[in-house]
Amino acid sequence: MGSGQREKFDNPVVEWVDSRLPVFTLMQREYGSFPVPKNFNYFWNFGAIAGVMLVTMIVTGIVLAMQYTAHTDLAFDSVERIMRDVNFGWMLRYMHSNGASFFFIAVYIHIFRGMYYGSYKGPRELLWILGVVIFLLMMATAFIGYVLPWGQMSYWGATVITNLFSALPLVGEPIVTWLWGGFSVDNPTLNRFFALHYLLPFVIFAVVFLHVWALHICGSNNPEGIEPKSEQDTVSFHPYYTIKDSFGLLFFLVLYCLFVFFAPDYLGHPDNYIPADPLVTPAHIVPEWYFLPFYAILRAITFEIGIPFTDIVFITAKLGGVIAMFGAIALWFVMPWLDTHPVRSARYRPLYRTFFILLVIDFVALGYIGSQAADAVLFGLPLSVMGLICTAYYFAFFLVILPVLSKKEKVKTLPNSIHDAVLAKNKSHS
Amino acid sequence: MKMKRTFSALLVVLALCGVVGYSSSAYAAGDTPHPPKQDWSFSGMFGTYDKGALQRGLKVYQNVCSACHGMKHLRYRNLTALGYNENQVKNIAAQYSVTDGPNDEGEMFERTAIPSDAFVSPYPNEAAAKYANNGAYPVDLSLITKARHSGSDYVYGLLTGYSEPEHGVEVPEGKYYNKYFPGHVISMAPPLSDDIVAYDDGTPTTTEQYAKDVAHFLTWAADPYMEDRKRIGLRVIIFLLVFAGIMYAYKRQLWADLH
Ligand code: HEM
């Protein structure tokens, strides 16, 4: 960045600025003439879409923050005031609350796309790791944001999730007290959550910047999973992908707006329209839908680990659940080293493809299990058992299946180049 | 600190027992059925509120429910959305009095309510409300249809769901059997019966009609911008679809040259 060849611009103002600070050169190089594989499918839209959702969240969030009051006595009512008395306040709030859901939809698709096409493999390991960092920060931000309206689910969700840290031996209890700023979720908690909720999106923004930077160093992966070799394999980002991304984005926004304007509370929980009450526990405490798979993993661990036939327990069930839940995401960090198979794309790895599709089904099933009461039964089978089975598959996929496939899996023949693959595809279509 | 920990642990255990006990008693009585879907003018993408129903619903709320339930998120001025003009709203507000102050002498004083005041609640605080209702809390109704699953149908079901106890549910003295209330035992006496509120537009004065109208009114109260929302939403969706269509056509053309 900075030094190096500058582009030439006809516009004198642009040229004046660029010769002093080459931002236009940067934009031109990274988003104008930037060469990109020409065989992307629509799954490659979701990075850009996630970026737009992040900006949407920051813009609507800042305007909400101008009206919101972070105090336990006032928070709920201040959100209601936004909904009723602030001009278009209802729209801002619904854009923000549904925006979180659609941000997660985009990012989940983006992540599973990466897994399917092997985008986490070298040389993109760091790019992938930065992505997982973004996902973790998003989870923290969304969890904290959900506490702000101070409804029943806000309060009880915050209580349940922060309490998880108390499972840590020795330091657990002090950590929870420290997080709360007291001995229960209360005004100090709400206040610091607001401060953090304002801060974290900007941290996300910074990590997104690094993520995109890393992307522009090693270039995009593509559905074939092979690197571009000649100019025939690529197109310039603009106009080919600016237009395609715009179309994908607009289509995504249609779905988002259908929720914002026609079913704004569908993804929320009715209990969050009841003001927080520390003395009344809701019948079922459920997190937002985007946390449900991990919540199911947390609840799946109901046994403790210790020396059999003694009272000695090393890992309580609660701690086991917490380790499993965080471990489930931590595994993503090391995915490039669990799967060392030289071929990236699942298109050419039939076994990996099958196990991966099972993983997606497994993940959705975990989400369903997480949404149900702990003692629920489906088709005569207790869901807790199904939760354990699904959790076992989830871990087996990363810890057993990936390493074994890395050594054993035979692949289909790879195309010579991206261009060849596109030609072959066009032929079979016509 | 130790005391506090033990105490909160106890509270959690108690709460859990409550939840377990509650759900098992609900099981014993057969799960609470879903309230049947009603035909509302506001459902669907193009649904709107019915001003007649809203005005009648307000009347039912004022004459019956407001004896126990507040609606503190509403202001009298919001009632213009029901089709009242400013004078009518002034008159409605003037039926109530609010505590204001302090005045120049530092005293609180009573004055007639004006359109910018919030709906006056029947009780000064939650404790007073509970005390007057045998320990049960008549919730604020401003958000009730958002705060329950299928809220409008639920309120209608609740108000029309009273009967003699079924499925062998024990109903203690001073409580009532209700088909749609979770656990079936509710502390609110059946608030509606035929002919308790006079309608001046010829609509039948039955319990069902009152329930329907007041549920309609409460739905508006919880979601007063629904009509604006849908109207704007429709334009936004059409705009996005057209724009997306143009982009799609452009994209096809651009990429066609490439292949
Ligand atoms: C990564 C981006 C963000 C995510 C995922 C996110 C998520 C959320 C969520 C899930 C809620 C609860 C919504 C509800 O149920 O009402 C919320 C509320 C809120 N957020 Fe954010 N947020 C983000 C960025 C921001 C930013 C940058 C601000 C600016 C300060 C902000 C300010 C607020 C405020 C004031 C509320 C409370 C009002 C309300 O509940 O509607 N948010 N956020």
XYZ file of N, CA and C in Angstrom, chain B residues 9-243:
705
model
N -28.940 -18.937 44.854
C -29.005 -20.336 44.435
C -30.377 -20.905 44.785
N -30.828 -20.590 46.014
C -32.139 -21.054 46.469
C -33.234 -20.562 45.536
N -33.136 -19.284 45.189
C -34.127 -18.682 44.300
C -34.194 -19.431 42.980
N -32.986 -19.716 42.431
C -32.945 -20.405 41.144
C -33.593 -21.778 41.275
N -33.237 -22.507 42.351
C -33.799 -23.837 42.553
C -35.324 -23.739 42.653
N -35.780 -22.763 43.431
C -37.225 -22.570 43.590
C -37.881 -22.289 42.250
N -37.232 -21.392 41.508
C -37.785 -21.032 40.200
C -37.871 -22.266 39.316
N -36.798 -23.068 39.337
C -36.794 -24.277 38.523
C -37.919 -25.210 38.949
N -38.061 -25.378 40.279
C -39.160 -26.221 40.774
C -40.479 -25.677 40.245
N -40.589 -24.358 40.282
C -41.800 -23.724 39.787
C -42.041 -24.088 38.332
N -40.981 -23.975 37.536
C -41.121 -24.263 36.114
C -41.512 -25.719 35.905
N -40.782 -26.618 36.602
C -41.072 -28.036 36.446
C -42.490 -28.335 36.914
N -42.808 -27.825 38.087
C -44.146 -28.065 38.642
C -45.206 -27.534 37.707
N -44.920 -26.361 37.167
C -45.882 -25.719 36.285
C -46.098 -26.566 35.029
N -44.970 -27.003 34.433
C -45.163 -27.718 33.175
C -45.800 -29.082 33.432
N -45.479 -29.699 34.597
C -46.101 -31.004 34.822
C -47.590 -30.844 35.097
N -47.954 -29.745 35.774
C -49.391 -29.578 36.020
C -50.101 -29.286 34.699
N -49.388 -28.572 33.808
C -49.983 -28.302 32.499
C -50.185 -29.611 31.737
N -49.197 -30.509 31.898
C -49.316 -31.804 31.245
C -50.528 -32.558 31.749
N -50.637 -32.594 33.104
C -51.724 -33.355 33.709
C -53.060 -32.887 33.145
N -53.143 -31.590 32.900
C -54.422 -31.050 32.444
C -54.551 -31.129 30.926
N -53.624 -31.791 30.284
C -53.634 -31.763 28.819
C -53.083 -30.413 28.451
N -52.137 -30.350 27.492
C -51.489 -29.075 27.202
C -52.496 -28.000 26.853
N -52.118 -26.753 27.167
C -52.998 -25.644 26.830
C -53.172 -25.595 25.315
N -54.411 -25.621 24.827
C -54.592 -25.641 23.367
C -54.237 -24.287 22.758
N -53.876 -24.311 21.471
C -53.650 -23.053 20.764
C -54.992 -22.370 20.559
N -55.049 -21.053 20.789
C -56.319 -20.366 20.530
C -56.649 -20.439 19.040
N -57.914 -20.681 18.695
C -58.271 -20.777 17.275
C -58.001 -19.466 16.539
N -57.615 -19.582 15.277
C -57.342 -18.391 14.452
C -58.634 -17.667 14.146
N -58.646 -16.362 14.346
C -59.818 -15.558 14.009
C -59.560 -14.861 12.676
N -60.650 -14.326 12.150
C -60.586 -13.625 10.887
C -60.372 -12.144 11.205
N -59.159 -11.625 11.045
C -58.906 -10.220 11.393
C -58.727 -9.381 10.138
N -59.227 -8.151 10.186
C -59.052 -7.287 9.011
C -57.584 -6.914 8.838
N -56.780 -7.024 9.913
C -55.382 -6.583 9.819
C -54.416 -7.706 9.453
N -54.903 -8.950 9.261
C -53.927 -9.976 8.905
C -53.527 -9.871 7.446
N -52.456 -10.522 7.112
C -51.990 -10.555 5.727
C -51.194 -9.326 5.335
N -50.639 -9.393 4.131
C -49.755 -8.328 3.672
C -50.466 -7.005 3.465
N -51.758 -7.072 3.139
C -52.471 -5.836 2.832
C -53.489 -5.467 3.906
N -53.511 -6.229 5.009
C -54.513 -6.009 6.039
C -54.400 -4.630 6.680
N -55.546 -4.047 7.031
C -55.538 -2.762 7.732
C -56.459 -2.874 8.944
N -56.329 -1.894 9.844
C -57.224 -1.878 10.995
C -58.604 -1.387 10.570
N -59.610 -1.792 11.347
C -60.980 -1.360 11.106
C -61.291 -0.300 12.164
N -61.457 0.960 11.727
C -61.587 2.064 12.688
C -62.794 1.875 13.599
N -63.892 1.339 13.044
C -65.073 1.085 13.873
C -64.739 0.135 15.009
N -64.045 -0.957 14.661
C -63.680 -1.941 15.680
C -62.740 -1.318 16.708
N -61.811 -0.463 16.227
C -60.868 0.166 17.163
C -61.606 1.059 18.149
N -62.577 1.847 17.648
C -63.307 2.754 18.543
C -64.131 1.957 19.549
N -64.775 0.891 19.078
C -65.549 0.064 20.007
C -64.622 -0.600 21.019
N -63.452 -1.050 20.536
C -62.498 -1.697 21.430
C -62.008 -0.752 22.509
N -61.750 0.504 22.105
C -61.345 1.504 23.099
C -62.419 1.644 24.169
N -63.661 1.641 23.702
C -64.786 1.801 24.645
C -64.812 0.644 25.639
N -64.622 -0.574 25.139
C -64.606 -1.738 26.029
C -63.442 -1.609 27.011
N -62.273 -1.225 26.487
C -61.125 -1.063 27.380
C -61.443 -0.039 28.461
N -61.987 1.124 28.046
C -62.240 2.203 29.009
C -63.259 1.784 30.053
N -64.308 1.085 29.595
C -65.400 0.775 30.517
C -65.144 -0.457 31.368
N -64.315 -1.385 30.876
C -64.126 -2.634 31.602
C -62.671 -2.815 32.056
N -61.790 -3.037 31.103
C -60.417 -3.453 31.434
C -59.661 -2.401 32.230
N -59.912 -1.125 31.940
C -59.092 -0.078 32.550
C -59.301 0.005 34.060
N -60.305 -0.716 34.571
C -60.461 -0.760 36.023
C -59.265 -1.446 36.662
N -58.643 -2.367 35.944
C -57.522 -3.115 36.507
C -56.225 -2.965 35.717
N -56.320 -2.828 34.383
C -55.118 -2.821 33.536
C -54.781 -1.419 33.042
N -53.505 -1.033 33.139
C -53.038 0.203 32.532
C -52.624 -0.031 31.090
N -52.345 1.073 30.375
C -51.748 0.983 29.022
C -50.789 2.152 28.904
N -49.703 2.074 29.674
C -48.897 3.279 29.890
C -48.102 3.722 28.675
N -47.940 2.843 27.674
C -47.159 3.278 26.512
C -47.983 4.104 25.530
N -49.294 4.192 25.769
C -50.135 5.001 24.874
C -50.318 6.395 25.451
N -50.465 7.361 24.538
C -50.830 8.710 24.937
C -52.178 9.019 24.306
N -52.931 9.907 24.957
C -54.281 10.168 24.434
C -54.220 10.686 23.005
N -53.157 11.456 22.699
C -53.055 11.995 21.333
C -52.976 10.888 20.283
N -52.472 9.691 20.683
C -52.400 8.585 19.719
C -53.784 8.202 19.198
N -54.829 8.574 19.942
C -56.183 8.131 19.573
C -56.688 8.770 18.283
N -56.001 9.809 17.784
C -56.415 10.348 16.486
C -56.342 9.254 15.416
N -55.460 8.272 15.628
C -55.341 7.177 14.654
C -56.619 6.346 14.585
N -57.482 6.455 15.596
C -58.724 5.694 15.599
C -59.828 6.428 14.846
N -59.508 7.626 14.340
C -60.492 8.378 13.572
C -61.119 9.508 14.367
N -60.633 9.762 15.589
C -61.160 10.883 16.368
C -60.458 12.167 15.957
N -61.183 13.309 16.028
C -60.502 14.572 15.768
C -59.922 15.113 17.073
N -59.183 16.219 16.981
C -58.441 16.682 18.153
C -59.348 17.049 19.307
N -60.531 17.605 18.969
C -61.460 17.960 20.044
C -61.964 16.733 20.777
N -62.295 15.705 19.989
C -62.778 14.471 20.612
C -61.693 13.875 21.512
N -60.438 13.930 21.029
C -59.347 13.393 21.838
C -59.203 14.188 23.129
N -59.338 15.513 23.014
C -59.264 16.369 24.205
C -60.325 15.954 25.217
N -61.523 15.687 24.697
C -62.619 15.305 25.591
C -62.364 13.957 26.245
N -61.791 13.030 25.463
C -61.494 11.720 26.052
C -60.470 11.892 27.173
N -59.415 12.670 26.900
C -58.379 12.879 27.914
C -58.972 13.536 29.154
N -59.914 14.458 28.910
C -60.456 15.234 30.019
C -61.253 14.392 31.007
N -61.566 13.135 30.629
C -62.273 12.267 31.578
C -61.344 11.787 32.686
N -60.050 12.030 32.539
C -59.077 11.501 33.508
C -58.348 12.633 34.192
N -57.807 12.342 35.367
C -56.970 13.352 35.997
C -55.613 12.742 36.342
N -54.589 13.579 36.276
C -53.224 13.105 36.517
C -52.579 13.949 37.607
N -51.594 13.345 38.255
C -50.818 14.086 39.240
C -49.674 14.773 38.526
N -49.525 16.069 38.748
C -48.452 16.824 38.095
C -47.679 17.555 39.186
N -46.653 18.274 38.788
C -45.934 19.057 39.770
C -44.480 18.690 39.832
N -43.724 19.204 40.750
C -44.214 20.142 41.755
C -44.468 21.543 41.173
N -45.420 22.275 41.751
C -45.696 23.652 41.316
C -44.741 24.619 42.017
N -44.978 25.921 41.838
C -44.072 26.931 42.405
C -43.891 26.778 43.908
N -44.931 26.225 44.563
C -44.835 26.079 46.016
C -44.286 24.731 46.416
N -43.864 23.961 45.388
C -43.277 22.657 45.694
C -44.299 21.580 45.960
N -45.562 21.858 45.649
C -46.601 20.865 45.926
C -46.959 20.102 44.651
N -47.246 18.792 44.790
C -47.814 18.044 43.676
C -49.296 18.405 43.618
N -49.868 18.388 42.422
C -51.286 18.734 42.329
C -51.966 17.871 41.270
N -53.274 17.782 41.375
C -54.083 17.033 40.409
C -54.548 17.985 39.324
N -54.508 17.532 38.084
C -55.083 18.342 37.014
C -55.740 17.416 36.002
N -56.577 18.004 35.149
C -57.243 17.229 34.112
C -56.206 16.785 33.094
N -56.361 15.565 32.579
C -55.397 15.062 31.598
C -55.559 15.788 30.274
N -54.460 15.940 29.555
C -54.469 16.550 28.224
C -53.947 15.522 27.216
N -54.144 15.783 25.905
C -53.796 14.760 24.906
C -52.355 14.255 24.987
N -51.406 15.079 25.465
C -50.019 14.612 25.495
C -49.723 13.725 26.694
N -50.689 13.558 27.596
C -50.445 12.667 28.743
C -50.541 11.208 28.334
N -49.788 10.372 29.070
C -49.906 8.928 28.878
C -51.225 8.446 29.478
N -51.728 7.325 28.971
C -52.944 6.741 29.546
C -52.755 6.595 31.051
N -53.770 6.997 31.790
C -53.663 6.925 33.249
C -53.849 5.473 33.692
N -52.917 4.977 34.506
C -53.036 3.605 35.005
C -53.938 3.566 36.223
N -54.656 2.451 36.425
C -55.595 2.399 37.541
C -54.906 2.348 38.905
N -53.692 1.840 38.951
C -53.006 1.736 40.240
C -51.702 2.502 40.171
N -51.274 3.067 41.320
C -50.036 3.843 41.302
C -48.790 2.995 41.037
N -48.805 1.718 41.416
C -47.633 0.870 41.190
C -48.034 -0.601 41.246
N -47.053 -1.468 40.957
C -47.328 -2.896 40.854
C -47.824 -3.481 42.178
N -47.237 -3.024 43.280
C -47.627 -3.558 44.592
C -49.100 -3.255 44.873
N -49.496 -2.017 44.575
C -50.890 -1.632 44.807
C -51.822 -2.466 43.934
N -51.389 -2.701 42.673
C -52.218 -3.480 41.757
C -52.379 -4.904 42.273
N -51.292 -5.480 42.779
C -51.362 -6.848 43.291
C -52.222 -6.917 44.545
N -52.044 -5.922 45.384
C -52.772 -5.909 46.643
C -54.275 -5.891 46.384
N -54.688 -5.128 45.387
C -56.114 -4.997 45.082
C -56.660 -6.219 44.352
N -55.763 -7.092 43.825
C -56.231 -8.236 43.030
C -55.791 -9.574 43.621
N -55.835 -9.693 44.926
C -55.482 -10.940 45.614
C -54.111 -11.469 45.225
N -53.169 -10.558 45.041
C -51.797 -10.987 44.768
C -51.504 -11.233 43.297
N -52.532 -11.225 42.441
C -52.267 -11.424 41.012
C -52.062 -10.061 40.364
N -51.175 -9.995 39.371
C -50.851 -8.711 38.761
C -51.557 -8.539 37.415
N -52.467 -7.581 37.330
C -53.078 -7.288 36.022
C -52.072 -6.514 35.169
N -51.452 -7.201 34.202
C -50.352 -6.614 33.441
C -50.786 -5.392 32.646
N -49.817 -4.538 32.350
C -50.064 -3.429 31.437
C -50.388 -4.026 30.067
N -51.420 -3.509 29.423
C -51.867 -4.134 28.169
C -51.306 -3.481 26.901
N -50.439 -2.459 27.047
C -49.949 -1.760 25.836
C -49.324 -2.703 24.820
N -48.662 -3.751 25.301
C -47.905 -4.605 24.391
C -48.399 -6.041 24.398
N -49.586 -6.270 24.969
C -49.970 -7.648 25.263
C -50.024 -8.523 24.013
N -50.471 -7.978 22.863
C -50.579 -8.867 21.696
C -49.212 -9.196 21.095
N -48.178 -8.400 21.436
C -46.834 -8.784 20.997
C -46.174 -9.698 22.010
N -46.632 -9.629 23.249
C -45.957 -10.354 24.318
C -46.494 -11.769 24.505
N -47.428 -12.193 23.665
C -47.934 -13.577 23.720
C -47.876 -14.155 22.312
N -47.659 -15.465 22.224
C -47.715 -16.124 20.914
C -49.096 -15.913 20.314
N -49.177 -15.705 19.021
C -50.394 -15.334 18.292
C -51.319 -14.469 19.160
N -50.779 -13.284 19.507
C -51.376 -12.408 20.513
C -52.838 -12.047 20.332
N -53.242 -11.646 19.121
C -54.626 -11.208 18.949
C -55.587 -12.367 19.177
N -55.245 -13.529 18.594
C -56.090 -14.707 18.796
C -56.097 -15.118 20.265
N -54.941 -14.955 20.915
C -54.846 -15.347 22.312
C -55.753 -14.485 23.189
N -55.718 -13.160 22.973
C -56.556 -12.285 23.802
C -58.030 -12.618 23.579
N -58.399 -12.811 22.318
C -59.793 -13.184 22.044
C -60.126 -14.514 22.719
N -59.229 -15.493 22.558
C -59.460 -16.804 23.159
C -59.586 -16.709 24.669
N -58.691 -15.926 25.274
C -58.692 -15.791 26.735
C -60.013 -15.202 27.231
N -60.475 -14.145 26.553
C -61.670 -13.452 27.022
C -62.931 -14.286 26.806
N -62.890 -15.223 25.843
C -64.073 -16.046 25.573
C -63.867 -17.481 26.052
N -62.740 -17.730 26.730
C -62.377 -19.118 27.047
C -62.757 -19.564 28.453
N -63.594 -18.810 29.140
C -63.996 -19.211 30.493
C -65.073 -20.282 30.428
N -64.998 -21.237 31.351
C -66.058 -22.247 31.430
C -65.941 -22.936 32.786
N -66.816 -23.922 33.014
C -66.654 -24.775 34.193
C -65.353 -25.540 34.033
N -64.663 -25.890 35.150
C -63.400 -26.625 35.029
C -63.564 -27.910 34.227
N -62.590 -28.186 33.334
C -62.595 -29.425 32.564
C -61.364 -30.231 32.928
N -61.286 -31.465 32.442
C -60.135 -32.349 32.627
C -59.753 -32.488 34.097
N -60.725 -32.321 35.013
C -60.443 -32.494 36.430
C -59.473 -31.495 37.027
N -59.333 -30.304 36.401
C -58.448 -29.280 36.966
C -59.084 -28.726 38.242
N -58.292 -28.664 39.309
C -58.780 -28.084 40.568
C -58.676 -26.567 40.483
N -59.776 -25.868 40.681
C -59.718 -24.416 40.654
C -59.962 -23.882 42.058
N -58.966 -23.278 42.697
C -59.126 -22.780 44.064
C -60.130 -21.629 44.123
N -60.583 -21.355 45.336
C -61.482 -20.234 45.604
C -60.904 -18.933 45.037
N -61.710 -18.140 44.383
C -61.238 -16.843 43.879
C -60.456 -16.944 42.583
N -60.371 -18.144 42.002
C -59.713 -18.294 40.701
C -60.706 -18.917 39.732
N -60.319 -18.899 38.449
C -61.274 -19.281 37.421
C -60.635 -20.222 36.426
N -61.464 -21.064 35.814
C -60.968 -21.969 34.788
C -61.010 -21.252 33.447
N -59.896 -21.297 32.726
C -59.878 -20.716 31.381
C -59.136 -21.658 30.450
N -59.795 -21.972 29.330
C -59.260 -22.963 28.402
C -57.892 -22.577 27.850
N -57.663 -21.277 27.594
C -56.464 -20.866 26.863
C -55.367 -20.280 27.731
N -55.629 -20.090 29.012
C -54.590 -19.564 29.900
C -53.634 -20.706 30.244
N -52.301 -20.474 30.153
C -51.367 -21.559 30.460
C -51.612 -22.106 31.868
N -51.863 -23.387 31.985
C -52.162 -23.979 33.280
C -53.649 -23.911 33.631
N -54.398 -23.155 32.851
C -55.869 -23.094 32.945
C -56.440 -22.368 34.155
N -55.620 -22.063 35.178
C -56.187 -21.419 36.364
C -55.770 -19.954 36.375
N -56.732 -19.060 36.197
C -56.426 -17.629 36.082
C -57.071 -16.857 37.215
N -56.410 -15.769 37.603
C -56.939 -14.965 38.715
C -57.893 -13.878 38.249
N -57.979 -13.677 36.936
C -58.886 -12.631 36.442
C -60.292 -13.217 36.302
N -61.259 -12.611 37.001
C -62.652 -13.034 36.842
C -63.066 -12.743 35.406
N -63.994 -13.524 34.840
C -64.412 -13.238 33.456
C -64.836 -11.779 33.352
N -64.077 -10.953 32.607
C -64.376 -9.520 32.628
C -65.571 -9.132 31.767
N -65.941 -9.976 30.813
C -66.976 -9.588 29.854
C -68.241 -10.413 30.037
N -69.378 -9.782 29.799
C -70.627 -10.527 29.622
C -71.509 -9.693 28.708
N -72.565 -10.293 28.178
C -73.390 -9.593 27.186
C -73.939 -8.274 27.747
N -74.051 -7.303 26.889
C -74.725 -6.025 27.161
C -74.125 -5.172 28.268
N -72.834 -5.323 28.588
C -72.286 -4.464 29.649
C -71.775 -3.128 29.120
N -71.520 -3.035 27.813
C -71.087 -1.767 27.231
C -72.039 -1.448 26.083
N -72.514 -0.185 26.060
C -73.446 0.194 24.986
C -72.663 0.582 23.736
N -73.053 0.064 22.581
C -72.462 0.469 21.301
C -73.456 1.381 20.601
N -72.965 2.439 19.949
C -73.921 3.316 19.275
C -73.949 3.118 17.762
N -73.258 2.081 17.253
C -73.290 1.880 15.802
C -74.072 0.624 15.410
N -74.865 0.093 16.327
C -75.726 -1.030 15.988
C -75.033 -2.390 16.020
N -73.734 -2.422 16.352
C -73.024 -3.698 16.452
C -73.575 -4.474 17.642
N -73.727 -5.813 17.490
C -74.284 -6.595 18.596
C -73.439 -6.473 19.867
N -74.086 -6.397 20.997
C -73.353 -6.228 22.252
C -73.218 -7.567 22.962
N -72.465 -8.474 22.330
C -72.249 -9.805 22.910
C -70.825 -9.900 23.437
N -70.604 -10.902 24.285
C -69.260 -11.143 24.823
C -68.264 -11.334 23.685
N -68.648 -12.151 22.686
C -67.730 -12.432 21.577
C -67.358 -11.151 20.842
N -68.364 -10.305 20.587
C -68.105 -9.069 19.860
C -67.194 -8.151 20.666
N -67.462 -8.031 21.972
C -66.601 -7.207 22.831
C -65.158 -7.726 22.776
N -65.030 -9.058 22.881
C -63.691 -9.658 22.902
C -62.971 -9.363 21.598
N -63.707 -9.494 20.511
C -63.126 -9.261 19.189
C -62.670 -7.807 19.061
N -63.522 -6.888 19.497
C -63.201 -5.470 19.352
C -62.037 -5.062 20.245
N -62.042 -5.542 21.475
C -60.974 -5.114 22.384
C -59.650 -5.737 21.948
N -59.682 -6.965 21.405
C -58.441 -7.577 20.900
C -57.926 -6.795 19.698
N -58.852 -6.320 18.876
C -58.486 -5.491 17.715
C -57.792 -4.215 18.195
N -58.404 -3.586 19.183
C -57.850 -2.352 19.749
C -56.468 -2.600 20.361
N -56.334 -3.701 21.095
C -55.049 -3.984 21.738
C -53.963 -4.295 20.704
N -54.367 -4.884 19.586
C -53.389 -5.151 18.526
C -52.869 -3.844 17.954
N -53.789 -2.909 17.744
C -53.356 -1.589 17.282
C -52.427 -0.947 18.307
N -52.807 -1.038 19.582
C -52.034 -0.382 20.637
C -50.598 -0.909 20.673
N -50.435 -2.210 20.419
C -49.096 -2.791 20.458
C -48.326 -2.465 19.191
N -49.027 -2.200 18.103
C -48.368 -2.061 16.801
C -49.023 -0.931 16.017
N -48.945 0.305 16.547
C -49.720 1.393 15.952
C -49.274 1.777 14.537
N -48.052 1.414 14.149
C -47.574 1.808 12.819
C -47.708 0.710 11.779
N -48.514 -0.316 12.109
C -48.605 -1.446 11.182
C -49.005 -1.022 9.770
N -49.971 -0.118 9.655
C -50.435 0.263 8.310
C -49.338 0.996 7.551
N -48.663 1.941 8.222
C -47.540 2.641 7.580
C -46.471 1.640 7.175
N -46.214 0.716 8.085
C -45.149 -0.254 7.860
C -45.416 -1.054 6.585
N -46.642 -1.552 6.474
C -46.960 -2.362 5.301
C -46.951 -1.524 4.032
N -47.441 -0.294 4.142
C -47.500 0.558 2.952
C -46.091 0.869 2.461
N -45.236 1.298 3.383
C -43.848 1.591 2.996
C -43.176 0.313 2.518
N -43.433 -0.776 3.232
C -42.808 -2.049 2.890
C -43.109 -2.464 1.467
N -44.347 -2.283 1.074
C -44.738 -2.671 -0.283
C -43.932 -1.900 -1.319
N -43.788 -0.593 -1.079
C -43.013 0.227 -2.025
C -41.563 -0.207 -2.046
N -41.018 -0.446 -0.855
C -39.614 -0.860 -0.774
C -39.399 -2.156 -1.549
N -40.305 -3.112 -1.348
C -40.146 -4.419 -2.004
C -40.247 -4.254 -3.523
N -41.238 -3.463 -3.968
C -41.387 -3.276 -5.418
C -40.141 -2.620 -5.991
N -39.653 -1.580 -5.310
C -38.444 -0.897 -5.767
C -37.276 -1.885 -5.873
N -37.084 -2.664 -4.813
C -35.954 -3.594 -4.802
C -36.089 -4.637 -5.903
N -37.314 -5.117 -6.118
C -37.517 -6.135 -7.151
C -37.207 -5.584 -8.537
N -37.699 -4.364 -8.805
C -37.451 -3.763 -10.120
C -35.953 -3.544 -10.311
N -35.324 -2.981 -9.291
C -33.890 -2.706 -9.342
C -33.118 -4.019 -9.533
